[in-house]
CSV table of C-alpha atoms in Angstrom, one decimal:
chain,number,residue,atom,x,y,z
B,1,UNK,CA,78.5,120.2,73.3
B,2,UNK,CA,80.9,116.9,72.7
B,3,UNK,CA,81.7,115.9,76.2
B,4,UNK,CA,85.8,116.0,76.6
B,5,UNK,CA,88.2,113.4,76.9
B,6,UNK,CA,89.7,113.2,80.4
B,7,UNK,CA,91.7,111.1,81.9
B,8,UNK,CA,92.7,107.7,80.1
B,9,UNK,CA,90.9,104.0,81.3
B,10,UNK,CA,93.4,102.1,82.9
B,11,UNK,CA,93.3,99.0,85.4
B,12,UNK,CA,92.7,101.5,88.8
B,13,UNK,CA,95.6,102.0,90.8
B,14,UNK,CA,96.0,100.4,94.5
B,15,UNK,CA,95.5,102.9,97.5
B,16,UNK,CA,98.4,103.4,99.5
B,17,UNK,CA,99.1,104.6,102.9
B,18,UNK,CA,100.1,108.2,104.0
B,19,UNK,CA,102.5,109.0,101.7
B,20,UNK,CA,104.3,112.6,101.3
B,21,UNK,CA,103.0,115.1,98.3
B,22,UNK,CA,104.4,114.6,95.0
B,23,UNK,CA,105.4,117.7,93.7
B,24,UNK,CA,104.3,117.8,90.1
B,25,UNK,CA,103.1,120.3,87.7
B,26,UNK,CA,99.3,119.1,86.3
B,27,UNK,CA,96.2,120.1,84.4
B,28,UNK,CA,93.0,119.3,85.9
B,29,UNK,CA,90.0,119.0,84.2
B,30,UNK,CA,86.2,117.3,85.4
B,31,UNK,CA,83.1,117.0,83.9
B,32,UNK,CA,80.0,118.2,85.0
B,33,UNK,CA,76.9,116.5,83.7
B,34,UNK,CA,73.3,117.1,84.3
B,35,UNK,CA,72.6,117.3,80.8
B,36,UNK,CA,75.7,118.4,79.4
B,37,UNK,CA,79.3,118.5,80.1
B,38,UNK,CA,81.9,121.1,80.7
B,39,UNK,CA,86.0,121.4,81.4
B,40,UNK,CA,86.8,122.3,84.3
B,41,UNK,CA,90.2,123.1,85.3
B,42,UNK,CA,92.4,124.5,88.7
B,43,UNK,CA,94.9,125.7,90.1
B,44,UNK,CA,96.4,122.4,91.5
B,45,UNK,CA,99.0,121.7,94.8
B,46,UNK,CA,102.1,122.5,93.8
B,47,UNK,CA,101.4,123.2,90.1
B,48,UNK,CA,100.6,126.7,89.7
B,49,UNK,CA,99.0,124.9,85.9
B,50,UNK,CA,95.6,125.8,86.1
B,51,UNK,CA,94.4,125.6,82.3
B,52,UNK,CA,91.5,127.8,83.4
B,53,UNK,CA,89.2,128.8,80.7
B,54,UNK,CA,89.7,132.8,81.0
B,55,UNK,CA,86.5,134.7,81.4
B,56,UNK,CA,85.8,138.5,82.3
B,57,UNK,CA,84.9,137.7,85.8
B,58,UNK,CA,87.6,139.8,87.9
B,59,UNK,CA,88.7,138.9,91.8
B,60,UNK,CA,87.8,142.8,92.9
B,61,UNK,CA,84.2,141.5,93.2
B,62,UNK,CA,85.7,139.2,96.1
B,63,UNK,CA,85.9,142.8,98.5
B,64,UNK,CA,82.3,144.1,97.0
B,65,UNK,CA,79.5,142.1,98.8
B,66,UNK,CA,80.5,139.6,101.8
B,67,UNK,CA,78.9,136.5,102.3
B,68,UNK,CA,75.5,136.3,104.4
B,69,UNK,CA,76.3,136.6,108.0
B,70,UNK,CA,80.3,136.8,107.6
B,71,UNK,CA,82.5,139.1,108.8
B,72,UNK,CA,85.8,140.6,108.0
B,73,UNK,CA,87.4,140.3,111.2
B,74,UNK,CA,90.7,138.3,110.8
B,75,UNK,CA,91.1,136.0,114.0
B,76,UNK,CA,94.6,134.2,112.7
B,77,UNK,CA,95.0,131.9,116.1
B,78,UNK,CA,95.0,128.2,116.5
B,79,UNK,CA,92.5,128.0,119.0
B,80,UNK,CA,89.2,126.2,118.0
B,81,UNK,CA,86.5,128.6,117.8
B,82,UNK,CA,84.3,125.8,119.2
B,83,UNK,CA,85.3,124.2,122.4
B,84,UNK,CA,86.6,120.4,122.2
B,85,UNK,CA,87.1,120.9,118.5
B,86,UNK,CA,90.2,120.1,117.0
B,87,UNK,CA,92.3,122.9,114.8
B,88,UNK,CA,93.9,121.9,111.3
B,89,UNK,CA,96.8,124.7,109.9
B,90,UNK,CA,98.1,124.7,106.1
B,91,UNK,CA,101.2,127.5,106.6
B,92,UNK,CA,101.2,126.6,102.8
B,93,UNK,CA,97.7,127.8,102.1
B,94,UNK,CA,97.4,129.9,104.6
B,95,UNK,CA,94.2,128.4,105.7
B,96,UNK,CA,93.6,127.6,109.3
B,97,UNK,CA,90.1,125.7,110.7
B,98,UNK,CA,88.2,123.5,112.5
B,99,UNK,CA,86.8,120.3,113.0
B,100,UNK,CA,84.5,117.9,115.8
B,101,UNK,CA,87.1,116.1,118.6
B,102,UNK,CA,88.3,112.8,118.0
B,103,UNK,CA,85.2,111.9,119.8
B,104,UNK,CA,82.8,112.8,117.0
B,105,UNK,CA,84.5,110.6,114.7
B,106,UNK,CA,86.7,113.6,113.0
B,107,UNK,CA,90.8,112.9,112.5
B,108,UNK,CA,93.2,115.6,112.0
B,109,UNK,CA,96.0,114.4,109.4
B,110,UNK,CA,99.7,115.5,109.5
B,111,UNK,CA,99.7,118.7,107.6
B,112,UNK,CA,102.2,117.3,104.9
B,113,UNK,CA,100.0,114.5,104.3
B,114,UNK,CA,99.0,113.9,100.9
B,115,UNK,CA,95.3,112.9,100.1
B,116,UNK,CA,94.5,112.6,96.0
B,117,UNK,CA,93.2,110.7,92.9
B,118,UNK,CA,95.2,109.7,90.1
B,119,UNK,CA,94.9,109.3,86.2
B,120,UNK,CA,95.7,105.9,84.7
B,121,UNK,CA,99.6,106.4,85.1
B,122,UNK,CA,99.1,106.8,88.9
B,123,UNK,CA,100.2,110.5,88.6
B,124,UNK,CA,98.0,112.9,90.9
B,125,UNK,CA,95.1,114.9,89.3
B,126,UNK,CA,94.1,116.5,91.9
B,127,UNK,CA,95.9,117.1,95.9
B,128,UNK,CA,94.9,118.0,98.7
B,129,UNK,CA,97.0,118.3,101.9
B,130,UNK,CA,95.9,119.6,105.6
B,131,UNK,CA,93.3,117.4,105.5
B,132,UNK,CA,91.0,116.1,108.3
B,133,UNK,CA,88.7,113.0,107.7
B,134,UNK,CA,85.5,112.3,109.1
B,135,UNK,CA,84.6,108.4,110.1
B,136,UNK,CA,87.2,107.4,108.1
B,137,UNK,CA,87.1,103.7,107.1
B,138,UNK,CA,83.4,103.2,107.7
B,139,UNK,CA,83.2,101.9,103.8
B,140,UNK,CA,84.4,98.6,102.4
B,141,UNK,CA,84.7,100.4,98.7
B,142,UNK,CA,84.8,103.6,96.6
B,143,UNK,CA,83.3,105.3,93.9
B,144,UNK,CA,86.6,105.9,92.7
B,145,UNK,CA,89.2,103.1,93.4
B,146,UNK,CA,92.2,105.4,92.0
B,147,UNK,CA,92.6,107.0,95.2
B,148,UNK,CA,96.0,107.9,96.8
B,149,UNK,CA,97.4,108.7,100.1
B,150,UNK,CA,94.9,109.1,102.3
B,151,UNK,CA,91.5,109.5,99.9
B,152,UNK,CA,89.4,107.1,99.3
B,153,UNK,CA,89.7,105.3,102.8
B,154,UNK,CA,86.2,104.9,103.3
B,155,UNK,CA,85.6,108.3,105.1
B,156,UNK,CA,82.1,110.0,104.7
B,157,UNK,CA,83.6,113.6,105.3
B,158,UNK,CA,87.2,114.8,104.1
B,159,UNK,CA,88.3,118.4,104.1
B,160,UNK,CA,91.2,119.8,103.3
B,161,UNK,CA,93.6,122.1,101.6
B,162,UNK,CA,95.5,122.6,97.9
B,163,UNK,CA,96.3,125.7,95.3
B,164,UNK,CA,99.5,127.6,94.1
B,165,UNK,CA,98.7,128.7,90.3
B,166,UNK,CA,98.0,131.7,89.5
B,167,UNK,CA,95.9,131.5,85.8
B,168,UNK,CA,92.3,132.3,86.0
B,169,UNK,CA,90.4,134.2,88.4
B,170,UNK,CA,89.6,133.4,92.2
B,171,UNK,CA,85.7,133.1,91.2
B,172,UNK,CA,87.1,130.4,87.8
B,173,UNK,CA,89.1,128.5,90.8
B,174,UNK,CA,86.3,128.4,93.5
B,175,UNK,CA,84.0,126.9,91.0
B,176,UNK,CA,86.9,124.3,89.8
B,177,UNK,CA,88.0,123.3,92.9
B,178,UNK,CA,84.3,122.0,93.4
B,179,UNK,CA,83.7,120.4,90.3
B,180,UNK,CA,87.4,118.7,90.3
B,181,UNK,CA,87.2,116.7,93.9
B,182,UNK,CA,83.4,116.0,92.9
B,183,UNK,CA,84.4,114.4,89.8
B,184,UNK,CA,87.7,112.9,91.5
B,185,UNK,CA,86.3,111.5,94.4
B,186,UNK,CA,83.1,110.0,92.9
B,187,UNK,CA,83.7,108.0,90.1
B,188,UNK,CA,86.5,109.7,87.9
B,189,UNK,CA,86.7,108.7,84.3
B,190,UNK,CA,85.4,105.4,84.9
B,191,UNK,CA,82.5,105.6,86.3
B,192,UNK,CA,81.8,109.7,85.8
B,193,UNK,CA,79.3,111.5,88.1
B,194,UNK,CA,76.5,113.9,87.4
B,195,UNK,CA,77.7,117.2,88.9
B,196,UNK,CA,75.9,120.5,89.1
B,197,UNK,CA,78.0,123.5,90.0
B,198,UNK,CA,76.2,126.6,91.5
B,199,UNK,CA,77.5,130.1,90.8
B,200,UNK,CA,80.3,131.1,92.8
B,201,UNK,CA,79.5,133.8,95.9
B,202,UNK,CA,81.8,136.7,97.0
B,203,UNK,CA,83.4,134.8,100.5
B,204,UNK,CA,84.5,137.7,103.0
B,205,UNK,CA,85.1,135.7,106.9
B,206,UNK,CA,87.8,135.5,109.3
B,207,UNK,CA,90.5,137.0,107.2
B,208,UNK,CA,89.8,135.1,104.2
B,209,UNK,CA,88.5,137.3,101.2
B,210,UNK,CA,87.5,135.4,97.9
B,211,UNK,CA,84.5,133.0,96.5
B,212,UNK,CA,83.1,129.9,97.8
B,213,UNK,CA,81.5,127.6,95.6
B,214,UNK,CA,78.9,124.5,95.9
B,215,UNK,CA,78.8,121.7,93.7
B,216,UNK,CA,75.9,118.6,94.1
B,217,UNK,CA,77.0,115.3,92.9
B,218,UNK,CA,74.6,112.3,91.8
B,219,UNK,CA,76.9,109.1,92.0
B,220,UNK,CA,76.3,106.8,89.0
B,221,UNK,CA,78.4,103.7,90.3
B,222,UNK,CA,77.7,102.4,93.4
B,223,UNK,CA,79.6,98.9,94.0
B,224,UNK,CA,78.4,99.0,97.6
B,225,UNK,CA,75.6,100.5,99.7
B,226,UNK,CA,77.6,102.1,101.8
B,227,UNK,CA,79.0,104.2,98.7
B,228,UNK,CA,76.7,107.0,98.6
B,229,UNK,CA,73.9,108.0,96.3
B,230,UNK,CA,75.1,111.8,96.6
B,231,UNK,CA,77.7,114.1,97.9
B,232,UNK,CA,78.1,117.7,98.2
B,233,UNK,CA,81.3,119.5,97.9
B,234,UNK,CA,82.3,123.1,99.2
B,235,UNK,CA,85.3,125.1,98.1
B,236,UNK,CA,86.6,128.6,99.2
B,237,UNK,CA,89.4,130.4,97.0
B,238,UNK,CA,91.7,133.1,98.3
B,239,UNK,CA,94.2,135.2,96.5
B,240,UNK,CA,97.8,135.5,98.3
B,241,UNK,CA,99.8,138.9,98.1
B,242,UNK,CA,102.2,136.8,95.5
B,243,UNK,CA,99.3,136.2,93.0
B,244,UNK,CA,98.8,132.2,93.5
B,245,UNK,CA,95.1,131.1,94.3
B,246,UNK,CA,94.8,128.6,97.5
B,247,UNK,CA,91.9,126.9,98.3
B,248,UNK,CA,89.5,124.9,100.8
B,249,UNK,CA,87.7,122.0,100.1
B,250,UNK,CA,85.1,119.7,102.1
B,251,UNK,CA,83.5,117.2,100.3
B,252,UNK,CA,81.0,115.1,101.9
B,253,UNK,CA,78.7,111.6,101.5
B,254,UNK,CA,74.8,112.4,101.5
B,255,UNK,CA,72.3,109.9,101.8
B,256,UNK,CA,74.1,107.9,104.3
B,257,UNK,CA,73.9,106.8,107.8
B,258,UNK,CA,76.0,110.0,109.9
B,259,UNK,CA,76.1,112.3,106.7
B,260,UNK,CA,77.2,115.7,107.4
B,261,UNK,CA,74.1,118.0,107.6
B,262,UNK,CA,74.1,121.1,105.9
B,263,UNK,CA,74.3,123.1,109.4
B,264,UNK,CA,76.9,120.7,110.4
B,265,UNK,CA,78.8,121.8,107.2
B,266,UNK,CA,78.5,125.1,107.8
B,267,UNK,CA,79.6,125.6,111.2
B,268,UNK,CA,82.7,124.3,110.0
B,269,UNK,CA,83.0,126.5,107.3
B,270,UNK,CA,82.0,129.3,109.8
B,271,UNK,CA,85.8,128.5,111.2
B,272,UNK,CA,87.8,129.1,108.0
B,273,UNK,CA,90.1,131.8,108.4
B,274,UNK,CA,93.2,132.9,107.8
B,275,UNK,CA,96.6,132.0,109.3
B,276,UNK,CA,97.6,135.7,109.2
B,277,UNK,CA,100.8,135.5,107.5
């Protein structure tokens, strides 16, 4: 398989400070290598132009066989399920969770506050908003210096929300969403990262019916050695009753100093829910 042409090489853009959401309409699409490559494409913020590639997978298996250990129950309020965590609320998304206090190094951004990676004409290729960070500006440089808003700060942990289309399925969009911010937020075109995308698992918790899905990133440019040698990236895809596909994203440095464990990871994920309207 040829591997696709992405995004065009271009002197990288400057990062900026918090800056509003552009709202645009854009394809994405990411490669994901470990001996071949693939196009990946979502449902982006504010686009509702997905490009997915349409299989036969259909979003009824999303209700068929809940996740291990979830539960259907839909707590919508903003208290933290853990106490002295903070709570983060996308009334766009419809996503509500959780994060460590302030004291644990976490920040909670304005919910309107845009975090993303551009092509080579600055515009946004993928956006996330309702984001919280996690020891932001603990690293000197990036794996991917086209970073905008608030990405690419130096943070080893960054979570947050995006969506609005409505082509492909919920399972197509969970597995995107993964493979997108991997790509993005390690390397880009420039310097492209090995990404391995696991199958996408029926998500039933708090609310929130749909798929979450895993992808592992190898990082092949690293400027610095604070930029890590891996990263791991979770999404979880819901449906809304008007047909656009929303989504939740962590991605998180590995092999670092204060890395997210993978019980650290999920305990937040254990707090995703809905907002409940």
């Amino acid at each position: 398989m040829s591997r696709p042409t992405l995004f065009s090489r271009t002197t990288p853009q400057p990062r900026h400070t918090r800056t509003p959401l552009r709202r645009t309409r854009r394809t994405l699409v990411a490669a994901v290598a470990l001996g071949m490559a693939v196009t990946l494409s979502g449902c982006n913020d504010d686009s509702g132009d997905a490009g997915a590639a349409k299989d036969k997978d259909t979003d009824a298996a999303a209700s068929q066989s809940p996740a291990d250990g979830s539960s259907s129950g839909a707590r919508t309020d903003d208290k933290p399920f853990v106490q002295g965590w903070q709570t983060q609320t996308s009334k766009k998304h419809r996503f509500r969770y959780d994060v460590p206090g302030k004291a644990d190094k976490w920040n909670v951004l304005d919910e309107d506050t845009a975090l993303s990676y551009t092509d080579g004409s600055g515009k946004p290729i993928v956006v996330m908003t309702s984001g919280a960070h996690y020891r932001e500006g603990g690293c000197p440089s990036s794996p991917n210096p086209k970073a905008f808003g608030e990405a690419g700060k130096g943070q080893i942990a960054t979570v947050g929300t995006t969506g609005g289309g409505k082509d492909g399925s919920l399972k197509e969009n969970a597995r995107n969403w993964a493979g997108n911010w991997g790509f993005a937020a390690y390397g880009g075109e420039d310097h492209k990262p090995k990404i391995k995308v696991g199958e996408p698992e029926p998500w039933k918790q708090n609310g929130v019916e749909g798929y979450t899905a895993t992808a592992e990133v190898t990082v092949t440019h690293r400027p610095g050695t604070c930029v890590p040698p891996k990263a791991v990236v979770h999404s979880i895809a819901q449906k809304l009753p008007d047909g656009t596909m929303h989504g939740w994203v962590l991605y998180a440095d590995q092999g670092v100093p204060h890395a997210l464990t993978s019980d650290d990871i999920k305990q937040i994920m254990n707090t995703v829910r809905t907002t409940g309207s």
